[in-house]
Short mmCIF file of C-alpha atoms and ligand atoms in Angstrom, two decimals:
data_model
loop_
_atom_site.label_atom_id
_atom_site.label_comp_id
_atom_site.label_asym_id
_atom_site.label_seq_id
_atom_site.Cartn_x
_atom_site.Cartn_y
_atom_site.Cartn_z
CA MET A 264 0.00 0.00 0.00
CA ASN A 265 1.26 3.45 -0.87
CA ARG A 266 1.87 5.59 2.16
CA LEU A 267 -0.01 8.89 2.28
CA ARG A 268 2.23 11.94 2.11
CA LEU A 269 0.70 14.21 4.76
CA ALA A 270 1.62 17.80 5.54
CA THR A 271 0.26 20.22 8.12
CA LEU A 272 0.67 23.97 8.02
CA TRP A 273 0.28 26.55 10.80
CA LEU A 274 -0.81 30.01 9.65
CA ASP A 275 -2.51 32.59 11.93
CA GLY A 276 -3.86 30.25 14.60
CA CYS A 277 -3.14 29.42 18.23
CA SER A 278 -1.82 25.87 17.56
CA GLY A 279 -4.89 24.42 19.27
CA CYS A 280 -5.90 22.59 16.09
CA HIS A 281 -2.49 20.89 15.93
CA MET A 282 -2.87 20.01 19.62
CA SER A 283 -6.19 18.38 18.76
CA LEU A 284 -4.44 16.33 16.07
CA LEU A 285 -1.98 15.11 18.71
CA ASP A 286 -4.91 14.38 21.02
CA THR A 287 -5.71 11.29 18.96
CA ASP A 288 -3.38 9.55 21.46
CA GLU A 289 -2.43 5.97 20.64
CA ARG A 290 -4.33 6.15 17.34
CA LEU A 291 -1.46 8.35 16.19
CA LEU A 292 0.63 5.18 16.08
CA ASP A 293 -1.86 3.57 13.67
CA LEU A 294 -1.75 6.72 11.58
CA ALA A 295 2.04 6.83 11.67
CA ALA A 296 2.11 3.33 10.20
CA GLN A 297 0.20 4.52 7.15
CA VAL A 298 1.43 8.05 6.49
CA ASP A 299 4.64 9.95 6.06
CA ILE A 300 4.47 13.36 7.66
CA VAL A 301 6.53 15.27 5.13
CA TYR A 302 6.06 18.80 6.48
CA SER A 303 4.60 20.08 9.76
CA PRO A 304 5.41 22.04 12.94
CA LEU A 305 5.47 18.53 14.46
CA VAL A 306 8.51 17.39 12.45
CA VAL A 307 11.80 18.87 11.28
CA ALA A 308 11.28 19.91 7.66
CA LYS A 309 12.51 23.17 6.25
CA ASP A 310 10.70 23.48 2.93
CA PHE A 311 7.21 22.50 1.84
CA PRO A 312 7.84 19.53 -0.48
CA GLU A 313 6.42 18.60 -3.88
CA GLN A 314 3.73 15.94 -4.40
CA VAL A 315 1.93 16.07 -1.09
CA ASP A 316 -1.27 13.99 -0.93
CA VAL A 317 -3.06 15.88 1.84
CA VAL A 318 -2.29 19.13 3.62
CA CYS A 319 -4.21 20.12 6.78
CA ILE A 320 -4.00 23.86 7.37
CA GLU A 321 -4.66 25.62 10.67
CA GLY A 322 -5.27 29.34 10.96
CA ALA A 323 -6.45 32.29 8.92
CA VAL A 324 -4.45 34.26 6.36
CA ALA A 325 -3.28 37.44 8.10
CA THR A 326 -0.12 38.45 6.23
CA ASP A 327 1.37 38.32 2.74
CA ALA A 328 3.70 35.60 4.02
CA ASP A 329 0.71 33.51 5.11
CA GLU A 330 -0.82 33.90 1.65
CA ALA A 331 2.42 32.86 -0.08
CA ARG A 332 2.73 29.76 2.13
CA LEU A 333 -0.91 28.85 1.49
CA ARG A 334 -0.58 29.21 -2.30
CA LEU A 335 2.59 27.10 -2.34
CA ALA A 336 0.88 24.39 -0.29
CA ARG A 337 -2.11 24.46 -2.66
CA ARG A 338 0.09 24.09 -5.75
CA ARG A 339 1.99 21.16 -4.27
CA SER A 340 -0.90 19.26 -2.64
CA ARG A 341 -3.59 17.06 -4.13
CA LEU A 342 -6.11 17.71 -1.33
CA LEU A 343 -6.27 20.72 0.96
CA ILE A 344 -8.16 20.58 4.26
CA ALA A 345 -9.15 23.73 6.16
CA MET A 346 -8.60 22.52 9.74
CA GLY A 347 -10.55 24.43 12.37
CA ASP A 348 -12.66 27.56 12.54
CA CYS A 349 -9.83 30.05 11.92
CA ALA A 350 -9.07 28.37 8.59
CA VAL A 351 -12.77 27.88 7.79
CA THR A 352 -14.23 31.30 8.75
CA GLY A 353 -11.41 33.52 10.03
CA ASN A 354 -12.70 33.08 13.60
CA VAL A 355 -10.43 34.63 16.28
CA PRO A 356 -7.90 36.38 13.97
CA ALA A 357 -10.81 37.93 12.04
CA MET A 358 -12.16 39.59 15.20
CA ARG A 359 -9.78 42.46 14.46
CA ASN A 360 -11.30 43.03 11.01
CA ILE A 361 -13.83 45.53 12.36
CA MET A 362 -11.17 47.88 13.72
CA GLY A 363 -8.52 47.28 11.05
CA ALA A 364 -4.91 46.14 11.35
CA GLU A 365 -3.24 49.43 12.27
CA ALA A 366 -5.73 50.36 14.99
CA MET A 367 -5.39 46.87 16.45
CA LEU A 368 -1.58 47.04 16.47
CA ARG A 369 -1.69 50.46 18.16
CA ALA A 370 -4.11 49.16 20.78
CA VAL A 371 -1.93 46.13 21.54
CA TYR A 372 1.57 47.62 21.37
CA LEU A 373 1.07 51.26 22.34
CA GLU A 374 -2.15 51.71 24.26
CA SER A 375 -2.50 48.52 26.26
CA ARG A 376 -2.76 49.68 29.89
CA PRO A 377 -1.16 46.75 31.72
CA LEU A 378 1.90 46.89 29.46
CA LYS A 379 4.49 49.58 28.89
CA PRO A 380 4.19 51.00 25.38
CA GLN A 381 6.52 48.91 23.29
CA ILE A 382 7.55 48.65 19.67
CA PRO A 383 9.49 45.58 18.51
CA ALA A 384 13.04 46.36 17.32
CA ASP A 385 12.11 45.63 13.73
CA GLY A 386 8.96 47.74 13.92
CA LEU A 387 5.34 46.75 14.17
CA PRO A 388 4.55 43.57 12.25
CA HIS A 389 2.95 44.07 8.86
CA LEU A 390 -0.55 42.65 8.89
CA ASN A 391 -3.02 42.57 6.04
CA GLU A 392 -5.95 44.86 6.66
CA GLN A 393 -8.20 41.82 7.15
CA ALA A 394 -7.59 38.28 8.39
CA LEU A 395 -9.45 35.97 6.00
CA PRO A 396 -10.23 32.25 5.71
CA LEU A 397 -8.42 29.99 3.28
CA HIS A 398 -11.16 29.75 0.64
CA HIS A 399 -10.77 33.48 -0.13
CA PHE A 400 -7.44 32.60 -1.73
CA VAL A 401 -7.43 28.99 -2.92
CA PRO A 402 -9.87 26.12 -3.51
CA VAL A 403 -10.45 24.05 -0.38
CA ASP A 404 -11.40 20.37 -0.69
CA LEU A 405 -12.69 19.74 2.82
CA PHE A 406 -13.72 22.03 5.66
CA ILE A 407 -13.44 20.69 9.21
CA PRO A 408 -14.98 23.26 11.55
CA GLY A 409 -14.47 23.43 15.30
CA CYS A 410 -12.37 25.46 17.69
CA PRO A 411 -10.55 23.20 17.74
CA PRO A 412 -12.11 20.35 15.76
CA ALA A 413 -12.54 17.26 17.93
CA ALA A 414 -9.69 14.79 17.71
CA ASP A 415 -12.24 12.13 16.70
CA THR A 416 -13.37 14.27 13.77
CA LEU A 417 -9.83 14.83 12.52
CA PHE A 418 -8.98 11.18 12.90
CA ALA A 419 -12.15 10.12 11.08
CA ALA A 420 -11.39 12.50 8.19
CA LEU A 421 -7.81 11.28 7.80
CA GLY A 422 -8.87 7.67 8.28
CA GLY A 423 -11.51 8.10 5.59
CA LEU A 424 -8.98 9.54 3.17
CA LEU A 425 -6.61 6.66 3.86
CA ALA A 426 -9.34 4.10 3.35
CA GLY A 427 -10.60 5.90 0.26
CA THR A 428 -14.05 6.20 1.85
CA ALA A 429 -14.11 9.95 2.51
CA ASP A 430 -16.64 11.60 0.21
CA LEU A 431 -15.38 15.13 -0.24
CA ARG A 432 -18.66 16.20 -1.80
CA LEU A 433 -20.43 15.55 1.49
CA ASP A 434 -19.57 16.41 5.06
CA THR A 435 -18.73 19.86 6.25
CA ARG A 436 -18.47 21.65 2.92
CA PHE A 437 -18.53 25.37 3.55
CA GLY A 438 -17.91 28.68 1.86
CA ALA A 439 -17.68 29.63 -1.78
FE1 SF4 B 571 -6.93 28.00 17.85
FE2 SF4 B 571 -9.57 27.60 17.61
FE3 SF4 B 571 -8.24 28.87 15.70
FE4 SF4 B 571 -7.83 26.25 16.03
S1 SF4 B 571 -9.76 27.20 15.39
S2 SF4 B 571 -6.25 27.82 15.71
S3 SF4 B 571 -8.05 26.07 18.28
S4 SF4 B 571 -8.52 29.59 17.83
#
């Protein structure tokens, strides 16, 4: 049996979705027997490789760098899964969209009362005006909502892909 080449990518999220993936406990061992994790915060891999079967992406797109990483992952992956509410809807990162990026940065770095005003040595980070979900930029094959998605849900989705039983036309489709 061909082993599935699996990647995971962490954009503007809190890492909770990756924690949920780890929360599959001993079932991870079953998964590890059937997949090669070729790129992920969970393994040492510098560059996103070619010919990935499935990429699970956590987080919204909040910067140009996020967008570039997302587009590269899309080009090099057969199936792209939006993993968790930040990837599916924007969720927590998109809460700043009402006030805009600059006002939010000023509020956090300069006007936050419990903290001394502070500006990082290399200046304030450059954020896109809006934090947006993945499907604003690239086609998404499967949406798995949840904040974070339940470990059982993630395991069932990956297990279904491995067994060839996941029907991507059904289940949790969302967005444009
Ligand atoms: Fe964190 Fe929830 Fe966003 Fe996942 S969906 S990255 S758990 S805030």
